[in-house]
Coordinates of C-alpha atoms in Angstrom, one line a residue:
Chain A
M27 CA 0.0 0.0 0.0
K28 CA 1.2 3.5 -0.9
I29 CA 1.6 5.9 2.0
T30 CA 1.3 9.5 1.0
D31 CA 3.3 12.4 2.4
K32 CA 0.0 13.8 3.8
K33 CA -0.6 10.6 5.7
I34 CA 2.9 10.8 7.2
D35 CA 2.3 14.4 8.3
E36 CA -1.0 13.4 9.9
I37 CA 0.4 10.5 11.8
A38 CA 3.5 12.5 12.8
N39 CA 1.2 15.2 14.2
L40 CA -0.9 12.8 16.2
A41 CA 2.3 11.2 17.6
R42 CA 3.9 14.6 18.2
L43 CA 6.9 13.7 16.1
E44 CA 8.7 15.7 13.5
F45 CA 10.6 14.3 10.4
N46 CA 12.9 16.1 8.1
A47 CA 12.8 15.4 4.4
N48 CA 15.3 12.4 4.5
E49 CA 13.6 10.9 7.6
K50 CA 10.3 11.2 5.9
I51 CA 11.4 9.1 3.0
K52 CA 12.8 6.5 5.4
I53 CA 9.7 6.3 7.6
K54 CA 7.5 6.2 4.5
T55 CA 9.2 3.0 3.2
D56 CA 9.2 1.5 6.7
L57 CA 5.5 2.2 7.1
E58 CA 4.6 0.8 3.7
K59 CA 6.4 -2.4 4.6
I60 CA 4.5 -2.6 7.9
V61 CA 1.2 -2.0 6.3
D62 CA 1.9 -4.5 3.5
F63 CA 2.8 -7.1 6.2
F64 CA -0.6 -6.5 7.9
D65 CA -2.4 -6.7 4.5
K66 CA -1.4 -10.3 4.5
L67 CA -4.0 -10.8 7.1
S68 CA -6.8 -9.6 4.8
E69 CA -6.3 -12.7 2.8
V70 CA -8.1 -14.7 5.5
N71 CA -11.8 -14.8 5.1
T72 CA -13.3 -13.3 8.3
D73 CA -17.0 -13.2 7.3
G74 CA -19.1 -13.8 10.3
V75 CA -16.2 -13.8 12.7
E76 CA -16.7 -11.4 15.6
P77 CA -13.6 -9.2 16.4
L78 CA -11.7 -10.5 19.4
I79 CA -11.4 -7.8 22.0
Y80 CA -10.8 -9.6 25.3
M81 CA -8.1 -12.2 25.9
I82 CA -9.8 -13.6 29.0
D83 CA -13.4 -14.6 29.6
C84 CA -14.4 -12.2 32.3
Q85 CA -17.1 -9.7 32.8
N86 CA -18.5 -7.1 35.3
N87 CA -15.2 -6.7 37.2
L88 CA -16.7 -3.9 39.3
R89 CA -15.4 -2.5 42.6
E90 CA -17.3 -1.1 45.6
D91 CA -17.2 2.7 45.9
E92 CA -14.6 2.9 48.6
I93 CA -11.9 5.5 49.1
K94 CA -8.4 4.2 49.1
N95 CA -6.0 7.1 49.0
E96 CA -3.0 5.0 48.3
I97 CA -0.3 7.6 47.5
S98 CA 0.6 11.0 48.8
K99 CA 1.1 14.2 46.9
E100 CA 4.8 13.9 47.5
E101 CA 4.9 10.4 46.0
A102 CA 2.7 11.5 43.1
L103 CA 5.1 14.3 42.2
K104 CA 8.2 12.3 42.8
N105 CA 8.9 11.2 39.3
A106 CA 7.7 14.3 37.5
P107 CA 10.4 15.9 35.4
D108 CA 9.2 19.4 36.4
K109 CA 7.1 20.3 39.4
D110 CA 6.7 22.7 42.3
S111 CA 5.5 21.6 45.8
D112 CA 1.9 21.3 44.6
Y113 CA 1.7 21.0 40.9
F114 CA 3.1 19.1 37.9
K115 CA 4.6 21.6 35.4
V116 CA 4.4 21.2 31.7
P117 CA 5.4 23.6 28.9
K118 CA 2.6 26.1 28.3
F119 CA 0.2 24.6 25.8
I120 CA -2.2 27.3 25.1
K121 CA -1.6 30.8 23.8
K122 CA -3.2 33.5 25.9
Chain B
M3 CA -34.5 37.7 15.9
N4 CA -34.8 37.6 12.1
S5 CA -38.0 35.7 11.4
K6 CA -36.6 34.2 8.1
Y7 CA -34.3 31.9 10.0
E8 CA -34.6 29.0 12.4
V9 CA -32.0 28.1 15.0
V10 CA -31.1 24.5 15.6
I11 CA -29.5 23.6 18.9
G12 CA -28.2 20.4 20.3
L13 CA -26.6 20.2 23.8
E14 CA -23.9 18.0 25.3
I15 CA -24.0 17.9 29.0
H16 CA -21.3 16.5 31.2
A17 CA -22.4 15.7 34.8
Q18 CA -20.0 14.5 37.5
L19 CA -21.5 11.5 39.3
L20 CA -21.7 11.8 43.1
T21 CA -19.5 8.9 44.1
K22 CA -17.0 8.8 46.9
S23 CA -14.2 7.4 44.8
K24 CA -13.2 7.9 41.2
A25 CA -14.5 6.0 38.2
F26 CA -11.7 3.5 37.8
S27 CA -9.6 3.8 41.0
G28 CA -10.0 4.3 44.7
D29 CA -8.8 7.9 45.1
R30 CA -11.2 10.4 46.5
A31 CA -13.5 12.2 44.0
E32 CA -14.1 15.5 45.7
Y33 CA -14.0 19.1 44.6
G34 CA -11.9 21.8 46.3
N35 CA -9.1 19.7 47.9
H36 CA -5.4 20.6 48.0
P37 CA -3.9 20.0 44.5
N38 CA -2.7 16.6 43.6
T39 CA -3.8 15.0 46.9
N40 CA -6.6 12.9 45.4
V41 CA -4.5 10.8 43.0
S42 CA -3.5 7.2 42.5
V43 CA -1.2 5.3 40.3
V44 CA -4.2 4.6 38.0
S45 CA -5.4 8.2 37.7
L46 CA -1.7 9.3 37.1
A47 CA -1.4 6.6 34.4
H48 CA 1.6 4.8 35.8
P49 CA 2.6 1.9 33.7
G50 CA 1.3 -1.6 34.6
T51 CA -1.7 -0.3 36.5
L52 CA -5.2 -1.5 35.7
P53 CA -8.6 0.3 36.0
R54 CA -11.6 -1.3 37.8
H55 CA -15.0 0.3 37.3
N56 CA -16.8 1.8 40.3
K57 CA -20.1 -0.1 40.8
N58 CA -21.8 3.1 42.2
A59 CA -21.0 5.0 39.0
V60 CA -22.6 2.3 36.9
E61 CA -25.7 2.3 39.1
K62 CA -26.0 6.0 38.9
A63 CA -25.7 6.0 35.2
I64 CA -28.5 3.4 35.0
K65 CA -30.7 5.5 37.3
I66 CA -30.2 8.5 35.0
G67 CA -31.2 6.3 32.0
L68 CA -34.4 5.2 33.8
A69 CA -35.3 8.8 34.8
F70 CA -34.8 10.0 31.2
N71 CA -36.8 7.3 29.6
C72 CA -33.8 5.7 27.9
Q73 CA -33.2 2.2 26.8
I74 CA -30.5 0.6 28.9
E75 CA -27.6 -1.1 27.0
R76 CA -27.1 -4.7 28.3
Y77 CA -23.7 -5.3 26.7
N78 CA -21.4 -2.4 27.5
K79 CA -17.9 -2.0 26.1
Y80 CA -15.5 0.7 27.1
S81 CA -13.4 2.5 24.5
R82 CA -10.3 4.6 24.4
K83 CA -10.6 8.1 23.0
N84 CA -7.0 9.0 22.1
Y85 CA -5.7 12.5 22.2
F86 CA -2.6 14.2 23.5
Y87 CA -3.1 16.8 26.2
A88 CA -1.3 17.3 29.5
D89 CA -4.5 17.1 31.7
L90 CA -5.0 13.6 30.3
P91 CA -2.1 11.6 31.6
K92 CA -2.9 8.2 29.9
G93 CA -3.0 9.9 26.5
Y94 CA -6.6 8.6 26.2
Q95 CA -9.9 9.0 27.9
I96 CA -11.8 5.9 28.9
T97 CA -15.3 6.4 27.5
Q98 CA -18.1 4.5 25.7
F99 CA -18.2 4.7 22.0
D100 CA -20.5 2.3 20.2
T101 CA -22.4 1.0 23.3
P102 CA -23.5 4.0 25.4
I103 CA -25.2 2.7 28.5
C104 CA -28.3 4.9 27.8
K105 CA -29.9 5.1 24.4
G106 CA -32.7 7.4 23.2
G107 CA -35.0 8.8 25.8
F108 CA -36.4 12.3 26.3
V109 CA -36.9 15.2 28.7
K110 CA -40.2 17.1 28.8
I111 CA -39.8 20.8 29.3
K112 CA -42.5 23.4 30.0
L113 CA -42.5 26.5 27.8
K114 CA -43.5 30.0 28.8
N115 CA -46.7 29.8 26.7
G116 CA -47.9 27.0 28.9
T117 CA -47.3 24.2 26.4
S118 CA -44.7 21.5 26.9
K119 CA -42.2 20.1 24.5
K120 CA -40.2 16.8 24.4
I121 CA -36.5 17.2 23.8
R122 CA -35.2 13.8 22.6
L123 CA -31.9 12.4 23.8
T124 CA -29.5 10.7 21.5
R125 CA -27.6 8.9 24.2
A126 CA -25.9 9.1 27.5
H127 CA -22.6 7.4 28.1
M128 CA -20.1 6.8 31.0
E129 CA -16.7 8.3 30.9
E130 CA -14.0 9.9 33.1
D131 CA -13.1 13.5 33.7
T132 CA -9.6 15.0 33.0
G133 CA -7.3 16.9 35.3
K134 CA -7.3 20.7 35.5
S135 CA -4.7 22.9 33.9
I136 CA -3.8 26.4 35.2
H137 CA -2.3 28.7 32.6
D138 CA -2.2 32.0 34.3
I139 CA 0.3 31.5 37.2
E140 CA 3.6 31.0 35.4
P141 CA 4.6 32.6 32.1
Q142 CA 6.4 29.6 30.7
N143 CA 4.5 26.7 32.2
S144 CA 1.1 25.3 32.7
L145 CA 0.4 23.8 36.1
I146 CA -1.5 20.6 36.3
D147 CA -3.7 19.3 39.2
Y148 CA -4.9 15.7 38.7
N149 CA -7.5 15.7 41.6
R150 CA -10.3 15.7 39.0
A151 CA -8.7 13.1 36.7
G152 CA -10.8 10.0 36.6
T153 CA -13.9 11.5 38.3
P154 CA -16.9 9.6 36.9
L155 CA -18.9 11.5 34.3
I156 CA -22.1 10.9 32.4
E157 CA -22.3 12.7 29.0
I158 CA -25.8 13.4 27.9
V159 CA -26.2 14.2 24.2
T160 CA -29.5 15.7 22.8
E161 CA -31.0 15.5 19.4
P162 CA -31.0 18.9 17.6
D163 CA -34.5 19.6 19.0
I164 CA -33.9 22.8 20.8
R165 CA -34.9 26.0 19.0
T166 CA -34.2 29.0 21.4
G167 CA -31.9 30.0 24.2
E168 CA -35.0 29.9 26.5
E169 CA -35.7 26.3 25.6
A170 CA -32.1 25.4 26.3
F171 CA -32.4 27.1 29.7
Q172 CA -35.6 25.2 30.5
F173 CA -34.0 21.9 29.3
L174 CA -31.0 22.4 31.5
T175 CA -33.1 23.4 34.5
E176 CA -35.2 20.3 34.1
V177 CA -32.1 18.0 33.7
R178 CA -30.4 19.5 36.7
K179 CA -33.5 19.2 38.8
I180 CA -33.8 15.5 37.9
L181 CA -30.1 14.8 38.5
R182 CA -30.5 16.4 41.9
Y183 CA -33.7 14.4 42.7
L184 CA -31.8 11.3 41.8
D185 CA -28.9 12.3 44.0
V186 CA -26.5 11.5 41.2
C187 CA -25.0 14.9 40.6
D188 CA -24.9 18.1 42.6
G189 CA -25.5 20.2 39.5
N190 CA -23.1 23.0 40.4
M191 CA -22.3 24.8 37.1
E192 CA -19.9 27.3 38.8
E193 CA -17.8 24.6 40.2
G194 CA -18.1 22.6 37.0
S195 CA -19.8 19.5 38.3
L196 CA -22.4 20.2 35.6
R197 CA -21.1 21.5 32.2
C198 CA -22.8 22.2 29.0
D199 CA -21.6 22.7 25.4
C200 CA -23.9 23.9 22.7
N201 CA -24.0 23.0 19.0
I202 CA -25.7 25.9 17.2
S203 CA -26.6 26.4 13.6
V204 CA -29.1 28.5 11.7
R205 CA -31.0 27.8 8.5
P206 CA -33.8 29.5 6.5
I207 CA -37.2 28.5 7.8
G208 CA -38.5 25.5 5.8
S209 CA -35.1 24.2 4.9
S210 CA -34.6 20.6 5.6
E211 CA -30.8 20.8 5.6
F212 CA -28.8 22.0 8.6
G213 CA -26.6 25.0 8.5
T214 CA -22.9 24.8 9.5
K215 CA -22.6 23.9 13.1
V216 CA -20.6 26.0 15.6
E217 CA -19.8 24.6 19.0
V218 CA -19.8 27.0 22.0
K219 CA -18.1 26.2 25.2
N220 CA -17.3 27.7 28.6
M221 CA -20.6 28.8 29.9
N222 CA -20.6 28.4 33.7
S223 CA -24.2 29.1 34.4
M224 CA -27.6 28.4 32.9
S225 CA -28.3 32.0 32.1
N226 CA -24.9 32.2 30.3
V227 CA -25.9 29.3 28.2
K228 CA -29.0 31.2 27.2
R229 CA -27.1 34.4 26.6
A230 CA -24.4 32.6 24.5
I231 CA -27.1 31.0 22.3
E232 CA -28.8 34.3 21.8
F233 CA -25.5 36.1 20.9
E234 CA -24.4 33.2 18.6
T235 CA -27.8 33.1 16.8
E236 CA -27.6 36.8 16.0
R237 CA -24.0 36.6 14.9
Q238 CA -24.7 33.7 12.5
I239 CA -27.8 35.4 11.0
T240 CA -25.9 38.7 10.5
A241 CA -23.1 36.8 8.8
I242 CA -25.4 34.9 6.5
E243 CA -27.4 38.1 5.7
K244 CA -24.1 39.6 4.6
G245 CA -23.4 36.7 2.4
E246 CA -20.6 35.3 4.6
K247 CA -19.9 31.7 5.2
I248 CA -20.2 30.3 8.7
A249 CA -17.0 28.5 9.7
A250 CA -17.2 25.2 11.4
E251 CA -15.4 26.0 14.6
T252 CA -15.3 25.9 18.4
R253 CA -16.1 29.2 20.1
S254 CA -15.9 30.3 23.7
F255 CA -18.4 32.5 25.6
D256 CA -17.1 35.6 27.3
A257 CA -19.7 36.4 30.0
L258 CA -18.4 39.9 30.7
K259 CA -18.4 41.1 27.1
N260 CA -21.5 39.0 26.3
L261 CA -20.0 37.6 23.1
T262 CA -18.5 34.4 21.7
F263 CA -15.0 34.3 20.2
S264 CA -13.2 31.7 18.0
L265 CA -11.1 29.1 19.9
R266 CA -10.2 26.8 17.1
S267 CA -11.2 25.7 13.7
K268 CA -12.8 22.3 13.2
E269 CA -11.3 21.9 9.7
M270 CA -8.6 19.6 11.0
V271 CA -11.1 17.1 12.4
N272 CA -9.8 15.5 15.5
D273 CA -8.9 11.9 14.9
Y274 CA -9.6 10.3 18.2
R275 CA -8.8 6.8 16.9
Y276 CA -11.4 5.1 19.2
F277 CA -10.8 1.5 19.9
P278 CA -12.1 -0.9 22.6
E279 CA -10.4 -0.6 26.0
P280 CA -8.8 -4.0 26.5
D281 CA -8.0 -3.3 30.2
L282 CA -11.7 -3.4 31.2
P283 CA -13.8 -6.4 30.6
P284 CA -17.3 -5.8 29.2
L285 CA -20.1 -4.8 31.6
I286 CA -23.3 -6.8 31.3
V287 CA -26.3 -5.2 32.8
S288 CA -28.8 -7.8 33.9
D289 CA -32.6 -7.6 34.3
E290 CA -32.1 -8.1 38.0
M291 CA -29.7 -5.1 38.2
I292 CA -32.2 -2.9 36.5
K293 CA -35.0 -4.1 38.7
Q294 CA -33.0 -3.4 41.8
I295 CA -32.2 0.1 40.7
A296 CA -35.8 0.8 39.5
K297 CA -36.9 0.0 43.1
Q298 CA -34.7 2.7 44.5
M299 CA -35.9 5.4 42.2
P300 CA -37.4 8.4 44.0
Q301 CA -40.6 10.1 42.8
L302 CA -39.5 12.4 40.1
P303 CA -40.5 16.1 39.8
E304 CA -43.0 15.5 37.0
Q305 CA -44.8 12.8 39.0
L306 CA -44.9 15.0 42.1
Y307 CA -46.2 17.9 40.0
E308 CA -49.1 15.8 38.7
K309 CA -49.8 14.5 42.2
F310 CA -49.8 18.0 43.7
L311 CA -52.2 19.2 41.0
N312 CA -54.6 16.2 41.4
N313 CA -54.3 15.0 45.0
Y314 CA -53.8 18.4 46.7
N315 CA -55.7 20.6 44.3
L316 CA -52.8 23.1 43.9
G317 CA -52.4 25.4 40.9
S318 CA -49.7 24.9 38.4
Y319 CA -47.5 27.7 39.8
D320 CA -47.6 26.3 43.3
A321 CA -47.0 22.8 42.1
S322 CA -44.0 23.8 40.1
V323 CA -42.4 25.8 43.0
L324 CA -43.1 23.0 45.4
T325 CA -41.3 20.5 43.1
E326 CA -38.2 22.5 42.5
T327 CA -36.2 20.4 44.8
K328 CA -37.1 17.1 46.4
E329 CA -36.5 18.6 49.9
I330 CA -39.2 21.3 49.5
A331 CA -41.6 18.7 48.0
A332 CA -41.0 16.3 50.9
F333 CA -41.6 19.1 53.5
F334 CA -44.9 20.1 51.9
E335 CA -46.1 16.5 51.7
S336 CA -45.2 16.0 55.4
I337 CA -47.3 19.0 56.5
C338 CA -50.2 17.6 54.5
K339 CA -50.1 14.4 56.5
T340 CA -51.6 16.2 59.5
C341 CA -53.2 19.2 57.8
S342 CA -56.0 19.2 55.3
N343 CA -55.7 22.8 54.3
Y344 CA -53.3 22.0 51.4
K345 CA -53.4 25.5 50.0
A346 CA -52.3 27.0 53.3
A347 CA -49.6 24.2 53.6
A348 CA -48.4 25.2 50.2
N349 CA -48.3 28.9 51.1
W350 CA -46.5 28.4 54.3
T351 CA -43.9 26.2 52.6
M352 CA -43.3 28.4 49.6
V353 CA -43.6 31.9 51.2
H354 CA -42.8 31.9 54.9
I355 CA -40.5 28.9 55.3
K356 CA -38.7 29.3 51.9
G357 CA -38.4 33.1 52.6
Y358 CA -36.9 32.5 56.0
L359 CA -34.4 29.9 54.6
N360 CA -33.4 32.2 51.7
E361 CA -32.9 35.2 54.0
N362 CA -30.6 33.1 56.2
A363 CA -28.9 31.2 53.3
L364 CA -30.2 27.9 54.7
E365 CA -31.5 24.7 53.0
F366 CA -34.6 22.7 53.8
D367 CA -32.3 20.1 55.5
D368 CA -31.2 22.8 57.9
F369 CA -34.7 23.8 58.9
K370 CA -35.3 23.2 62.6
L371 CA -39.1 23.1 62.7
S372 CA -40.8 19.8 62.0
P373 CA -43.6 19.7 59.4
E374 CA -46.0 18.9 62.3
K375 CA -45.2 22.3 63.9
I376 CA -46.2 24.0 60.8
S377 CA -49.4 22.0 60.4
N378 CA -50.3 22.8 64.1
L379 CA -49.8 26.5 63.3
I380 CA -52.1 26.3 60.2
N381 CA -54.7 24.4 62.2
L382 CA -54.6 27.2 64.9
I383 CA -55.5 29.7 62.1
D384 CA -58.2 27.5 60.7
E385 CA -59.8 27.1 64.1
G386 CA -59.9 30.8 64.4
K387 CA -57.6 30.9 67.3
I388 CA -55.0 33.2 65.7
S389 CA -55.1 35.5 62.7
N390 CA -52.8 35.1 59.7
S391 CA -50.6 38.0 60.7
A392 CA -50.4 36.7 64.3
A393 CA -49.3 33.3 62.9
Q394 CA -46.3 35.0 61.3
K395 CA -45.3 36.3 64.7
V396 CA -45.8 32.9 66.2
F397 CA -43.7 31.4 63.3
A398 CA -40.8 33.8 64.0
E399 CA -40.9 33.0 67.7
L400 CA -41.2 29.2 67.0
I401 CA -38.0 29.3 65.1
N402 CA -36.2 30.5 68.3
H403 CA -38.1 28.1 70.5
P404 CA -38.5 25.0 68.4
N405 CA -39.5 22.9 71.4
D406 CA -42.6 25.0 72.3
T407 CA -46.0 24.5 70.6
S408 CA -47.6 27.2 68.5
E409 CA -50.4 27.5 71.0
I410 CA -48.1 28.1 73.9
I411 CA -46.3 30.7 72.0
A412 CA -49.5 32.4 70.8
Q413 CA -50.7 32.6 74.4
R414 CA -47.3 33.9 75.6
L415 CA -47.4 36.6 72.9
N416 CA -51.0 37.3 73.8
L417 CA -52.1 36.6 70.2
I418 CA -55.1 34.3 70.8
Q419 CA -58.0 35.9 69.0
T420 CA -61.0 37.4 70.7
S421 CA -64.1 35.7 69.4
D422 CA -65.9 36.6 72.6
T423 CA -68.7 38.7 71.1
T424 CA -69.4 40.9 74.1
E425 CA -65.8 42.1 74.2
L426 CA -65.8 42.5 70.4
E427 CA -69.1 44.5 70.5
K428 CA -67.6 46.9 72.9
L429 CA -64.6 47.5 70.5
I430 CA -67.0 47.9 67.5
E431 CA -69.0 50.4 69.4
T432 CA -65.8 52.5 70.1
A433 CA -64.7 52.1 66.5
L434 CA -68.0 53.2 65.0
N435 CA -68.4 56.1 67.3
K436 CA -65.2 57.6 65.8
Y437 CA -66.7 57.9 62.4
P438 CA -70.4 59.0 62.7
Q439 CA -70.2 60.6 59.2
K440 CA -68.9 57.4 57.6
I441 CA -71.7 55.4 59.1
N442 CA -74.2 57.5 57.2
E443 CA -72.2 57.1 54.0
Y444 CA -72.1 53.4 54.5
K445 CA -75.8 53.3 55.1
S446 CA -76.4 55.2 51.8
G447 CA -74.6 52.5 49.9
K448 CA -70.8 53.0 50.3
T449 CA -70.4 49.5 51.6
G450 CA -66.6 49.5 50.8
L451 CA -66.3 51.5 54.1
L452 CA -66.6 48.2 56.0
G453 CA -62.8 47.8 55.5
L454 CA -62.2 51.1 57.4
F455 CA -64.3 49.9 60.4
M456 CA -62.6 46.5 60.3
G457 CA -59.2 48.1 60.3
E458 CA -60.2 50.2 63.3
V459 CA -61.5 47.2 65.2
M460 CA -58.4 45.2 64.5
K461 CA -56.3 48.1 65.7
L462 CA -58.3 48.4 68.9
S463 CA -58.0 44.7 69.5
G464 CA -54.3 44.7 68.9
G465 CA -54.8 42.4 66.0
K466 CA -56.5 39.8 68.1
A467 CA -60.1 40.2 66.8
D468 CA -61.3 37.2 64.8
P469 CA -61.8 38.9 61.4
K470 CA -64.7 36.7 60.3
I471 CA -66.7 37.3 63.5
A472 CA -65.8 40.9 63.7
S473 CA -66.9 41.7 60.2
K474 CA -70.1 39.9 60.7
L475 CA -70.8 41.9 63.9
I476 CA -70.0 45.2 62.3
K477 CA -72.3 44.5 59.4
D478 CA -75.1 43.4 61.8
K479 CA -74.7 46.6 63.7
L480 CA -74.6 48.9 60.7
E481 CA -77.5 47.2 58.9
K482 CA -79.7 47.1 61.9

């Protein structure tokens, strides 16, 4: 299957990735190969076969409405690359 | 509004469900706590963690479906809605895509002209809330608080049945009222536990095609929803009249300037790449589960409204005020258990009690007097022992002495009415003697003067004269 430049741009945008011209050519060939590989699967006739979503036979795995505050604020913030004593910090993502 | 055009409005309502813990983890779901204290490894999306759905959130969603006349989906899947945003740590929101728990249904609203209208619902599905971002503290960074992340939500989507801002207002009022009756959402638009987005388009009257849809967000009160729709309607009509094209976009409402402004274009349609959530097994809703929940359903405002009209002979205004909240309805009904003067029970509840609560910023749950006390008070009036105005004094005193009876207070305040006719006749004598001229006028046909004499008698008695008896005695005297 042919992957267009437009498709690459869309996917790159969704994945928050950027490719320069050379990289784009490379990722395009890679993606085409991957998609071709998956196309192999369409050779199988799946008429009337329900899609498989769940790997185990389980349903209604509900929990009671009970509060279990398992971690503290300090623990929550511990692994954040940027933070202050109360908040996670991220680069500003809206223009004001 | 320009009468050549028709407005088509559909609403999306997000309501936070009143659970103790979050939708898919055990951290506390509560507004207003210190930032990032109500979090867990699940709501922070740490790798290797698994969500488990809160049973209470499911039951509340089903309750909502039953109240809004929806069909309840028996086979529920969860889906991932993928998008990249800092307030959504997993990179996807757990929601329902092709199997919303509630399908169809409707809400009946009352219009100003006295008619009612059915607003159809498309669906209502379960999902989770995001964290909160704060943009205005630091110049370079946004601050994130994940306390809200994972709070259970129900998203209610209407069909494009709404035609005016007023209808949208009535619809939201009704939805909020029902959610509160059900105890599933506190309905606080300022705090964001109830939120509403509007899809608005205009088209020439008679056209069967819809105009280009504009989404308006960020209205934090019901009257702002109405104002935003009214502004947006005018804006779109003016643009069309000028020959401009309406852009498909998301706009925000500015309540101070009373206008909407463009947030983002919808041309790059968001590709959410929905797919089934493999971490959560399907949820099968059984007949038994629905039956159990149906049993716990309270009487809804519409049923109570009909009951108040038919069983208590109230007018439609009284019935609608008395069904605004389940607390006021319950109080009124409790008075009626021991008081057969339903009209008076309605008045006391709506006017005196509600007035007192409003003045003191209290709720019905805070009211110290039992419904029986109020019914005793009404019975004292009906037995002719105290006048209406005296009853208000007794009421005020009763609030300070909730353990006393109305009768004891009335005696203490010396408000028990004089129905002793000899005493009254003396007072009437005095009153009439003050106005010999007026007596002649009365006798020559100016019967409206009865009020003057009554007023005088009431004054002389210190408000204690039984008005029915007094007026009869005055008439007898004058017409002798």
